[in-house]
XYZ file of C-alpha atoms in Angstrom:
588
model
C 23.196 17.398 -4.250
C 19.640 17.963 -6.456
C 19.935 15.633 -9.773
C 17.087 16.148 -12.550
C 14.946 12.966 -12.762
C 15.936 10.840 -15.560
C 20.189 11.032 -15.266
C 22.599 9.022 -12.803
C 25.900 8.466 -12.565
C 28.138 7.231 -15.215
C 30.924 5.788 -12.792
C 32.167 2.515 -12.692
C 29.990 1.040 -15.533
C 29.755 -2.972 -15.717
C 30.876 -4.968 -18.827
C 27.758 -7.076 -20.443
C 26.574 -8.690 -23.732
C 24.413 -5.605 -24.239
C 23.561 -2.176 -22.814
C 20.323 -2.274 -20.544
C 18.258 0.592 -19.973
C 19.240 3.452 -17.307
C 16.862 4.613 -15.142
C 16.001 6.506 -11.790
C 14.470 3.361 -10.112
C 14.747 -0.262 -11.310
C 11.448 -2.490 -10.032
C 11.353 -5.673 -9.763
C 8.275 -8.230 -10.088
C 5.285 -6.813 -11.500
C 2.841 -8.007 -8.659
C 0.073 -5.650 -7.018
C 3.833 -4.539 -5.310
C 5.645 -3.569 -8.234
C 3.199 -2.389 -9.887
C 1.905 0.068 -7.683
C 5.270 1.440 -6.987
C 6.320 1.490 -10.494
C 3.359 3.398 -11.332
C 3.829 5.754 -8.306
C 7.663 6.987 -9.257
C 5.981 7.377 -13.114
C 3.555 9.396 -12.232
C 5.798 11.420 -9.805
C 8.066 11.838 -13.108
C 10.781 9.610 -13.009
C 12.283 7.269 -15.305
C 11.296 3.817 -14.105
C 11.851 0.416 -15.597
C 10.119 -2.994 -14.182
C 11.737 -6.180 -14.853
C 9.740 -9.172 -14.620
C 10.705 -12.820 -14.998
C 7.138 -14.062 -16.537
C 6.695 -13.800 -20.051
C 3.922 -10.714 -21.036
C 0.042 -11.177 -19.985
C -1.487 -11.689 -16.664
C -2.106 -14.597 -15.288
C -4.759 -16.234 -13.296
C -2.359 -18.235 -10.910
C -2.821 -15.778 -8.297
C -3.710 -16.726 -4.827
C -4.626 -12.933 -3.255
C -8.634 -12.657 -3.021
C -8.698 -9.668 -0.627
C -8.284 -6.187 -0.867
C -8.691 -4.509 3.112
C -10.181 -0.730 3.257
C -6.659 0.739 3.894
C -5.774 -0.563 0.036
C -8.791 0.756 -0.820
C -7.625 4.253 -0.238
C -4.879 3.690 -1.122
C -5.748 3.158 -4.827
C -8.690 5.768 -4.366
C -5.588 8.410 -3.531
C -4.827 7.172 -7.252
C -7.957 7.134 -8.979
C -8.335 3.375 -8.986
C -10.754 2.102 -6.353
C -14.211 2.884 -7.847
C -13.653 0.502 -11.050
C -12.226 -2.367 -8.277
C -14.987 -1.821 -6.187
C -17.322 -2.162 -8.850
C -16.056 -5.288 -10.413
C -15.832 -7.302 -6.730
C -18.317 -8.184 -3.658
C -18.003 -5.645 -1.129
C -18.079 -7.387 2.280
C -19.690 -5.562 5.188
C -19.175 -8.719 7.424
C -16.466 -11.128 7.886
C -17.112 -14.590 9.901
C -13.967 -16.228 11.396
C -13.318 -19.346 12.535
C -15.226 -20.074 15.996
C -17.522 -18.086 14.776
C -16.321 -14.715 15.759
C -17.894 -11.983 13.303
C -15.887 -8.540 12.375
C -18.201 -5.708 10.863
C -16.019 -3.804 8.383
C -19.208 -1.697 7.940
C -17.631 0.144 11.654
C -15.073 1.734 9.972
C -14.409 5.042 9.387
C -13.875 5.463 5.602
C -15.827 5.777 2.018
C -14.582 1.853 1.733
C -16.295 0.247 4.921
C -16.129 -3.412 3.588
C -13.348 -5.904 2.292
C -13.462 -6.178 -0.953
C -13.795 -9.887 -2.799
C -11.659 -9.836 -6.230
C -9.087 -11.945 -7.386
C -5.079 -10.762 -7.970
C -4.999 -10.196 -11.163
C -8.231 -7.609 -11.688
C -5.756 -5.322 -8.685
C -2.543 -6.114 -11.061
C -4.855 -5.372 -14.669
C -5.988 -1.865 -12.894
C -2.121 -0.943 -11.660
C -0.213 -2.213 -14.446
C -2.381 0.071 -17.207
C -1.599 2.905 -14.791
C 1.983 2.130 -14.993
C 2.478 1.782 -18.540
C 0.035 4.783 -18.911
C 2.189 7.130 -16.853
C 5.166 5.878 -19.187
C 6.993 2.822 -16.779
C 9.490 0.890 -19.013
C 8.574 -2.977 -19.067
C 11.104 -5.738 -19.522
C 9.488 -9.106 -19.546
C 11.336 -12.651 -19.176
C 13.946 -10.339 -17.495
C 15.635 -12.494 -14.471
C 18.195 -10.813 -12.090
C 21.225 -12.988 -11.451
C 23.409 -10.433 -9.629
C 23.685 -7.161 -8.656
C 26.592 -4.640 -7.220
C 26.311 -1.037 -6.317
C 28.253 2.461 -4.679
C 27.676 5.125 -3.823
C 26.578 6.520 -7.306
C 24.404 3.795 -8.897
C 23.155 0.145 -8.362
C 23.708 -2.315 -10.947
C 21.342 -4.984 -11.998
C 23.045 -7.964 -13.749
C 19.771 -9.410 -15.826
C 19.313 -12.574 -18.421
C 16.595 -11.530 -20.405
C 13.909 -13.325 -22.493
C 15.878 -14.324 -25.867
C 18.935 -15.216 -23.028
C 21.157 -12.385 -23.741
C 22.532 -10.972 -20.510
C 22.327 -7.473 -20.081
C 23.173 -4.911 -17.174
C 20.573 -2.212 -16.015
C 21.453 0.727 -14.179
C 19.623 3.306 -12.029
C 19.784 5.085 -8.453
C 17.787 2.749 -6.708
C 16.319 -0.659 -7.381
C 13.409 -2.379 -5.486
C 12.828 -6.241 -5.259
C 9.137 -6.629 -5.175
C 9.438 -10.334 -6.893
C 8.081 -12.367 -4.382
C 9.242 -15.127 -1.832
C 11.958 -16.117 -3.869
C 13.420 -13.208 -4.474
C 16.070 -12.985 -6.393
C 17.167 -9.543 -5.263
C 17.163 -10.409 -1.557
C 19.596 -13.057 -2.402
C 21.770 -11.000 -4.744
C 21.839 -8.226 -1.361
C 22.636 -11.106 0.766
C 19.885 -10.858 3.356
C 18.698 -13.780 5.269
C 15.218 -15.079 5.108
C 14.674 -16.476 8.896
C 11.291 -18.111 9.756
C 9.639 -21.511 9.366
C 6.972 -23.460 7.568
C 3.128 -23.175 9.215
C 1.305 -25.104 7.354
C 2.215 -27.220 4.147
C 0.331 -28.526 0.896
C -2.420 -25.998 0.877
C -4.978 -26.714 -1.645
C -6.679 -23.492 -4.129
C -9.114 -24.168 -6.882
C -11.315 -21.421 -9.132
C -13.802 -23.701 -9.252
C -18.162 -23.178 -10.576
C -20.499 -24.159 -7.500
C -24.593 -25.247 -8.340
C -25.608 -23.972 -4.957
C -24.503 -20.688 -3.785
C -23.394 -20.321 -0.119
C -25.713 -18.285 2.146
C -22.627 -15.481 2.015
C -19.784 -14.532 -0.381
C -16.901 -15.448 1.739
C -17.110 -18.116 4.080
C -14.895 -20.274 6.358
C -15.042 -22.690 8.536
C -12.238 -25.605 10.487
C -12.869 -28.813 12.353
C -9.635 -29.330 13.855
C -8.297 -31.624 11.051
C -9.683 -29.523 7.894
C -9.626 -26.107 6.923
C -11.614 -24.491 4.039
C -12.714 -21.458 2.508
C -14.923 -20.331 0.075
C -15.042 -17.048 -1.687
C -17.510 -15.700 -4.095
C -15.538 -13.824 -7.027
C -19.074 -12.580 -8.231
C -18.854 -13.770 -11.978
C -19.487 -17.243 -11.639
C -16.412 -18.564 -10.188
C -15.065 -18.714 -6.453
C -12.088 -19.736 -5.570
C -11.654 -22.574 -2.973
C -8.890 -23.164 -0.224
C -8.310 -26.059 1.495
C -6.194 -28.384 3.513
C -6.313 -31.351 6.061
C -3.666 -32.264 8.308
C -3.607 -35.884 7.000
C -3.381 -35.177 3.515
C 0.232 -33.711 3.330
C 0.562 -33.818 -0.434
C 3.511 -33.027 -2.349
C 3.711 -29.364 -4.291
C 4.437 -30.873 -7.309
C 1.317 -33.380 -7.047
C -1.754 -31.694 -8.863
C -4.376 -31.070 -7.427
C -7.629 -32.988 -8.311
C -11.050 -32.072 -8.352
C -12.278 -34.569 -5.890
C -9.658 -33.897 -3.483
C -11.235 -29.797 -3.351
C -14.623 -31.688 -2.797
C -13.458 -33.724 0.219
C -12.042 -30.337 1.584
C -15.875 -28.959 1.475
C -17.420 -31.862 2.506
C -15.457 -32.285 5.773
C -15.428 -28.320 6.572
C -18.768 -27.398 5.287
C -21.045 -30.761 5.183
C -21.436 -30.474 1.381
C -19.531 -29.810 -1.707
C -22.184 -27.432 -3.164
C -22.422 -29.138 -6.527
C -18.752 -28.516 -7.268
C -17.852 -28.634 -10.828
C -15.920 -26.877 -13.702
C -12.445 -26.333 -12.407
C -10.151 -23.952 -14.066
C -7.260 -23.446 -12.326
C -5.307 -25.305 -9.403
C -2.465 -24.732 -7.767
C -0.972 -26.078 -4.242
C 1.223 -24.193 -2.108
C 2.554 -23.965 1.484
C 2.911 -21.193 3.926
C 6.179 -19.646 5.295
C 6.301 -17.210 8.600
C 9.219 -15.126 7.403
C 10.829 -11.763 7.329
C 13.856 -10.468 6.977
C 15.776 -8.243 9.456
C 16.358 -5.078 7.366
C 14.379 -3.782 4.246
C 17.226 -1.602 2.820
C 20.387 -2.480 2.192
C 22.724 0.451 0.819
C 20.179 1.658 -2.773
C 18.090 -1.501 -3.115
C 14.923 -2.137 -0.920
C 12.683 -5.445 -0.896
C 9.042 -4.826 -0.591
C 6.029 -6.985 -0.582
C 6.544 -10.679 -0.136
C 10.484 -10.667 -0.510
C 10.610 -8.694 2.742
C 7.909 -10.645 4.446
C 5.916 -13.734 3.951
C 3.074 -15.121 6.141
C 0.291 -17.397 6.358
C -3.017 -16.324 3.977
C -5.044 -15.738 7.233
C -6.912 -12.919 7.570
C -5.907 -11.658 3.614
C -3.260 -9.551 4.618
C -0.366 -10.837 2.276
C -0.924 -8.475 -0.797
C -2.643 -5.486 1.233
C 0.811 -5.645 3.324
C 3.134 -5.016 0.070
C 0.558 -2.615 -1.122
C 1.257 -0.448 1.852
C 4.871 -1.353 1.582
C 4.841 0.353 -1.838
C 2.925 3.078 -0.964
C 4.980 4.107 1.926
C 8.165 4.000 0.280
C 7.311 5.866 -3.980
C 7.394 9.095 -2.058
C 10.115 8.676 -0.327
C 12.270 7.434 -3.443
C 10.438 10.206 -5.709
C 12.110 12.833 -3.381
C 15.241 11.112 -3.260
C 15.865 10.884 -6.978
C 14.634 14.998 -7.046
C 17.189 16.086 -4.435
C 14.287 16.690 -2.044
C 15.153 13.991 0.478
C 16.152 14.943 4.007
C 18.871 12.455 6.297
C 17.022 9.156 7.159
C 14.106 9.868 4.850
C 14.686 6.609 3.236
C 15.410 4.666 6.104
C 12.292 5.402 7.427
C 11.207 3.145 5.198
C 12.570 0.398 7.019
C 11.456 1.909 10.446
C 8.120 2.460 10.045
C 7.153 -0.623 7.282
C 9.487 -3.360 9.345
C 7.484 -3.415 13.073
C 3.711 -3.769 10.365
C 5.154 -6.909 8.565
C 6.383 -8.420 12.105
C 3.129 -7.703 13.633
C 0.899 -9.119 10.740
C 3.325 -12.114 11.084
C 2.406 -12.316 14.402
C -1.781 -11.891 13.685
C -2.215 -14.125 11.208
C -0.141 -16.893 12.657
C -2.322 -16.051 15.750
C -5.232 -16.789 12.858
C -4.037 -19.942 11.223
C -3.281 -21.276 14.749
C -6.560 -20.696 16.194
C -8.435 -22.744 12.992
C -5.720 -25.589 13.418
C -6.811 -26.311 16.996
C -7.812 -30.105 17.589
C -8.829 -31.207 21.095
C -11.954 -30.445 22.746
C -10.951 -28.144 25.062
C -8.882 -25.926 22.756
C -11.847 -25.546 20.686
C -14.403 -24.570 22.851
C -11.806 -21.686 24.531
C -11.238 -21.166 20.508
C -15.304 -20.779 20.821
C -15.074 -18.533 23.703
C -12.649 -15.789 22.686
C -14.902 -15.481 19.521
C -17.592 -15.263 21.352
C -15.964 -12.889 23.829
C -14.861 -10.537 20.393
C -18.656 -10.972 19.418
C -20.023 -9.023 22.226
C -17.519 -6.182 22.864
C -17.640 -4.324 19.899
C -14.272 -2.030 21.060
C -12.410 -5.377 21.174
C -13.460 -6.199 17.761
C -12.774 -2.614 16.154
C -9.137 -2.712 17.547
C -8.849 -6.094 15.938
C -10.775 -5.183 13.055
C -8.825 -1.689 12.711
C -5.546 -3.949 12.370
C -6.926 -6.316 9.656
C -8.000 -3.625 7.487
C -5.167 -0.891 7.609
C -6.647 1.471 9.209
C -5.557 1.189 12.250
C -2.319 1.112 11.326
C 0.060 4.118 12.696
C 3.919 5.114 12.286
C 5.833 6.369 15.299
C 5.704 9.840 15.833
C 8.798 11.742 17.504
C 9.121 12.643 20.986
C 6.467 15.679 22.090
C 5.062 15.196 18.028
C 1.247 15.781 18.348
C -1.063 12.513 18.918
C -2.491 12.555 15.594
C 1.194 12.280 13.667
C 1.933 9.212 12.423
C -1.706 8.441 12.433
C -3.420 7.690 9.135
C -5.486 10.760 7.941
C -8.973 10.106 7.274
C -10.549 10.793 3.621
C -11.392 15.215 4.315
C -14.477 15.587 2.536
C -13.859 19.318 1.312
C -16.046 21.988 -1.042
C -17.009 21.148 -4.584
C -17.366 17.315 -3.900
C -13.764 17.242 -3.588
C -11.779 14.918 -0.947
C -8.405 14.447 0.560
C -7.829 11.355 -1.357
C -8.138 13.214 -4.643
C -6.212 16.431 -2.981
C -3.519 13.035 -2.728
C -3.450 12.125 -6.582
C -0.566 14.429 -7.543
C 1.596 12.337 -4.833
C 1.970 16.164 -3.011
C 2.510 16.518 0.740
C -1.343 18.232 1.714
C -1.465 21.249 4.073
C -5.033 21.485 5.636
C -5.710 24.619 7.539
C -8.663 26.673 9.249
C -10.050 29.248 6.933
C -8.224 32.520 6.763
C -4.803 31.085 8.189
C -1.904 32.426 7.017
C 0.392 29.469 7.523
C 3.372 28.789 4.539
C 2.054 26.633 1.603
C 2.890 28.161 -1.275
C 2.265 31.913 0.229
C 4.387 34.111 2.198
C 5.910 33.115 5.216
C 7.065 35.357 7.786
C 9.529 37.068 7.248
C 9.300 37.392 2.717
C 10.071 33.292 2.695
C 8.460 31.104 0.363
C 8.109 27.434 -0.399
C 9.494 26.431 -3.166
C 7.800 24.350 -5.657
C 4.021 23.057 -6.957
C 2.212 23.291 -9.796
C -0.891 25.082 -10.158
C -4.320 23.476 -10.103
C -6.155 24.031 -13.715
C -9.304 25.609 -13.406
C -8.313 27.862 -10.136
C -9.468 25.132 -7.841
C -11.183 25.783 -4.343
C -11.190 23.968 -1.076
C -13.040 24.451 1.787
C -15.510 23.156 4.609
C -13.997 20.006 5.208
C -15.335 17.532 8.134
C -13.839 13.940 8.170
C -15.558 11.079 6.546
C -17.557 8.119 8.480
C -17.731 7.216 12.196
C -15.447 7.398 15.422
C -12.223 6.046 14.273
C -11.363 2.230 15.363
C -8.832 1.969 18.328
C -5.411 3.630 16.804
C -6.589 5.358 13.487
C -7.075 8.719 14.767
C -9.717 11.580 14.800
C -9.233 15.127 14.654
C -11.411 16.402 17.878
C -14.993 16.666 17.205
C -14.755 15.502 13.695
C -18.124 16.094 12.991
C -19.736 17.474 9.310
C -19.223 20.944 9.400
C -20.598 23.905 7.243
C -19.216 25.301 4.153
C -17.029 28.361 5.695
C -16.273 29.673 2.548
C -13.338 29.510 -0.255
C -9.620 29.958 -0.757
C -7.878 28.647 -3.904
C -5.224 26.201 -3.861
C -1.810 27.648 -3.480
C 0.528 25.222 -5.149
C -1.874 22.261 -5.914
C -0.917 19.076 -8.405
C -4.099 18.508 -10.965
C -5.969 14.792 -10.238
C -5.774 13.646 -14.140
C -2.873 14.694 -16.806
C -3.052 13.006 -20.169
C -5.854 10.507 -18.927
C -3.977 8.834 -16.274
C -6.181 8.245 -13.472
C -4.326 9.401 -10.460
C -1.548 10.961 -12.215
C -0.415 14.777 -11.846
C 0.949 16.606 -14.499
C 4.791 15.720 -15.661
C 7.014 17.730 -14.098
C 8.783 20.651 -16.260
C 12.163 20.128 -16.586
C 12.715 24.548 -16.404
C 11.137 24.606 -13.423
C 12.037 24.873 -9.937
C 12.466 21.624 -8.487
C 11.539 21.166 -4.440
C 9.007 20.080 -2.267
C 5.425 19.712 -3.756
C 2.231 20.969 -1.387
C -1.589 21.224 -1.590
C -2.926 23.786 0.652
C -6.885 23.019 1.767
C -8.756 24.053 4.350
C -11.732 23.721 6.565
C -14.046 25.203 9.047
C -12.179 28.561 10.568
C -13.887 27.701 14.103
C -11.523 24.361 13.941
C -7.666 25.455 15.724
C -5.964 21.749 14.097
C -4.072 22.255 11.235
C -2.814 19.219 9.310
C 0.419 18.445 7.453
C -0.523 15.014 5.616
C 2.039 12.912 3.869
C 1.401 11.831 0.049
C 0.709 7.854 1.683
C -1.934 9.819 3.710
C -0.441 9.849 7.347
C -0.315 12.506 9.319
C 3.280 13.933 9.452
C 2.174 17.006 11.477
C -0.576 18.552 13.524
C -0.929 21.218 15.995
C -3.724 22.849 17.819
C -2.099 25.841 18.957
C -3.534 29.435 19.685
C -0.297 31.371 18.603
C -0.443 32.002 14.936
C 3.554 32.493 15.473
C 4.303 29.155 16.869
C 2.161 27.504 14.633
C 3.847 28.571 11.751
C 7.173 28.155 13.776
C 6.178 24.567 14.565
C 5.187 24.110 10.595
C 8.451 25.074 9.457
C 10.110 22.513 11.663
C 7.539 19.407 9.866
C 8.854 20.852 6.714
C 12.322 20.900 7.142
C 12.121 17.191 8.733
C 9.775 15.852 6.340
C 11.099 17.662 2.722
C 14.596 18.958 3.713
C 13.056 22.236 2.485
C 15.108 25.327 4.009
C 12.329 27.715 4.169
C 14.237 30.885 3.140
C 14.480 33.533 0.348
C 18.029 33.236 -0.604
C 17.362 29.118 -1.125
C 14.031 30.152 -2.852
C 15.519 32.296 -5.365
C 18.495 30.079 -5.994
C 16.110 27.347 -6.773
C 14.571 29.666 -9.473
């Protein structure tokens, strides 16, 4: 049954000192998580509060350095990524420990690096989209309980002047952390164990520079890690197996130079330290990531060691995966199992980066002789077989990151879609901005997407783009995918073949919110949004991608009829949409 955006259920309300608000989706935690999703149901229309326990202001005690090219279009598919980029070091090559090397400069996207910035410039760039696109913030808000039905979920909440309060909406997400307080109040276990204990982080000034911006190094005993920031400060990790130091103990400034010393031979004129904090690293996840209408993303579904800078990139996707599929839930748009696909295809990529960057952490605590020199050999092994070191490379970053695609589905769905470089200057991750599904078609097809379908039907929904805007000619950007991304055959730059307009397109900016599309009119016709593109008319593929960017459909078949046939079926599966007149003009 369709509800408007912005109403929910008034059954069964809970008694408290004072009314909370009512919303579609509760957040919680305002991390890169939160944040992002919060910002993503906004801008998709809904009515979104985000609780967060901290008081207002960001805060430097963030431990996340690394943003990975997959996040990186990710927040370009918002409007974000050029101000990051240009605020960070862009890393086109990453040494390991052993000495293995990865070149992030292989990889097929406009973002061929990993990106040096701290937390809190990633959380500064989503949380002014969030409050831009109109999220409602409650700070020194803590969640002691909550209960739900069938109708509503109900967030029990002691806010900052220690009132208690209740909050209600359709959904709620935990994003706060790795002691979340939602994944407690759903009951779900935690299972796992500590991998390494009283880790050691410093922002700390340096006299001499090291030769690159991110380096790392172990001997067995000590681990360390510098990382060039790019404003005068780098941030420092460290540890030694025989210094296990209480959490609570601070952290002094000549125990960060030992760390260098013994990893690096020097301490690089160390000096100036303005932050601290020591920590220590959990392998844990828990078994399901939806339970009845609350979800855990980010950390409070999955926790791991900081190898390989995966921790925050990993909720990112988490959030990204799962705004759409909440947006269409809240508009009536959701088909059976849409939102427990969340769980299905985000669960196996938080097991496996447990799995890769304990492999990581493992390999740099290695301490006899012969451990170290096979440690040696693998890395040099990965050094000189460049497919080797794509696939692993491909997994690090995102990229190479796919969802599983049904039975007899075509090889490219489920498979991230690269950045479509179409007429005008304009690109697949902008195409994205309006969080719409995008149809990409040869020239001159007459496949559904906001036309006629065979048969009179039409699909429901979409706004139109302002200025009557044009796609066309579009070739995929940068090199032969790594291992598992994905190409579209010979994915080469192709020629302008000429225009068609956009038939049911979301605009890229709406009341200067990068990334945001236009909010949605409450008189219109609510259903499934689409952006219809296309390319070179000598290309068969036709695309169907999702608003995360993945691939939900592809074909390469001759028959115009079972091509559209075999388009109607993505639809139905992916929207719910029932691609016929009568439903079409009962939605109007």
């Amino acid at each position: 049954m369709h509800r408007k955006p912005g109403t929910i259920s008034d059954q069964n309300p809970t008694p408290a000192d004072r009314t909370g608000a009512t919303a579609d989706v509760i957040v919680v935690g305002a991390g890169p998580t939160g944040l992002l999703l919060a910002g993503d149901l906004a801008v998709a229309g809904l009515n979104v509060t985000l609780l967060e326990r901290r008081a207002p202001g960001l805060s430097n005690l963030t431990r996340a350095l690394t943003v990975h090219t997959r996040s990186l279009e990710q927040l370009d598919a918002r409007g974000l990524a050029d101000e990051l980029v240009a605020g960070g070091h862009a890393l086109q090559r990453l040494q390991l420990f052993g000495g293995a090397v990865l070149k992030p400069s292989r990889l097929p996207s406009r973002f061929p690096f990993t990106l040096i910035t701290p937390q809190y410039e990633v959380e500064r760039l989503l949380e002014r989209r969030a409050q831009k696109a109109g999220v409602t913030f409650r700070y020194g808000a803590r969640v002691t309980g909550l209960d739900q039905d069938t109708h509503e979920v109900r967030a029990r909440v002691r806010e900052e002047d220690g009132a208690t309060a209740t909050y209600r909406a359709a959904y709620l997400v935990g994003a706060d952390g790795v002691r979340s307080a939602v994944r407690e109040a759903i009951g779900l276990p935690f299972p796992g164990r500590s991998v390494v204990s009283s880790i050691a982080l410093a922002d700390v000034r340096l006299d001499e520079r090291p030769d690159v911006p991110l380096i790392a190094n172990a001997t067995g005993d000590t681990i360390a890690l510098i990382a060039d920031f790019g404003d005068g400060w780098y941030r420092v990790i460290g540890w030694d197996r025989r210094r296990q130091i209480p959490e609570d103990v601070p952290v002094e400034p000549d125990e960060i130079r030992t760390y260098l010393r013994l990893a690096f031979g020097s301490d690089y004129g160390m000096h100036d330290v303005r932050w601290t904090s020591r920590f220590h690293s959990d392998e844990r996840q828990v078994p399901r990531y939806r339970v009845g209408r609350a979800f855990l993303a980010g950390d409070a579904a999955h926790v791991h060691s900081p190898a390989g800078g995966q921790g925050m990139n990993t909720g990112l996707q988490d959030a990204a995966n799962l705004s759409w599929k909440l947006a269409a839930a809240v508009r009536g748009d959701a088909p059976d199992g849409l939102l427990d696909s969340y769980h299905d295809e985000r669960h196996p990529v938080g097991r496996m980066v447990l799995r890769s960057s304990g492999t990581l952490i493992r390999a740099a605590q290695l301490r006899s002789a012969p451990a170290r020199a096979l440690r040696a050999a693998g890395a040099r092994l990965l050094n000189v077989t460049p497919p080797l070191a794509d696939l692993a490379l491909s997994k690090i970053s995102g990229v190479g990151i796919a969802y599983p695609a049904g039975r007899g589905a075509h090889p490219l769905a489920g498979k991230r879609a690269p950045d479509l470089r179409l007429a005008g200057g304009t690109r697949l991750h902008e195409a994205l901005r309006g969080g719409a599904f995008v149809l990409v078609t040869p020239v001159g097809e007459t496949l559904p997407g906001g036309g006629e379908l065979p048969g009179g039907e039409v699909l429901p929904g979409g706004e139109v783009l302002p200025g009557g805007g044009e796609l066309s000619g579009a070739d995929f950007v940068g090199a032969e995918p790594a291992s598992g991304a994905g190409a579209v055959p010979d994915a080469e730059i192709v020629p302008d073949a000429g225009t068609v307009p956009y038939a049911g397109a979301v605009s890229s900016e709406a009341a200067g919110v990068p990334g945001a599309g236009p909010a949605p009119d409450a008189g219109a016709a609510v259903g499934p949004r689409l952006v219809r593109a296309t390319w070179d008319s000598a290309r068969r593929t036709a695309l169907l991608v999702r608003p995360d960017g993945y691939i939900a459909w592809a074909t390469d078949a001759s028959d115009p009829a079972v091509r559209a046939e075999s388009l109607r079926g993505a639809l139905v599966h992916w929207t719910g949409a029932v691609l016929t007149a009568a439903r079409t003009a009962a939605r109007s």
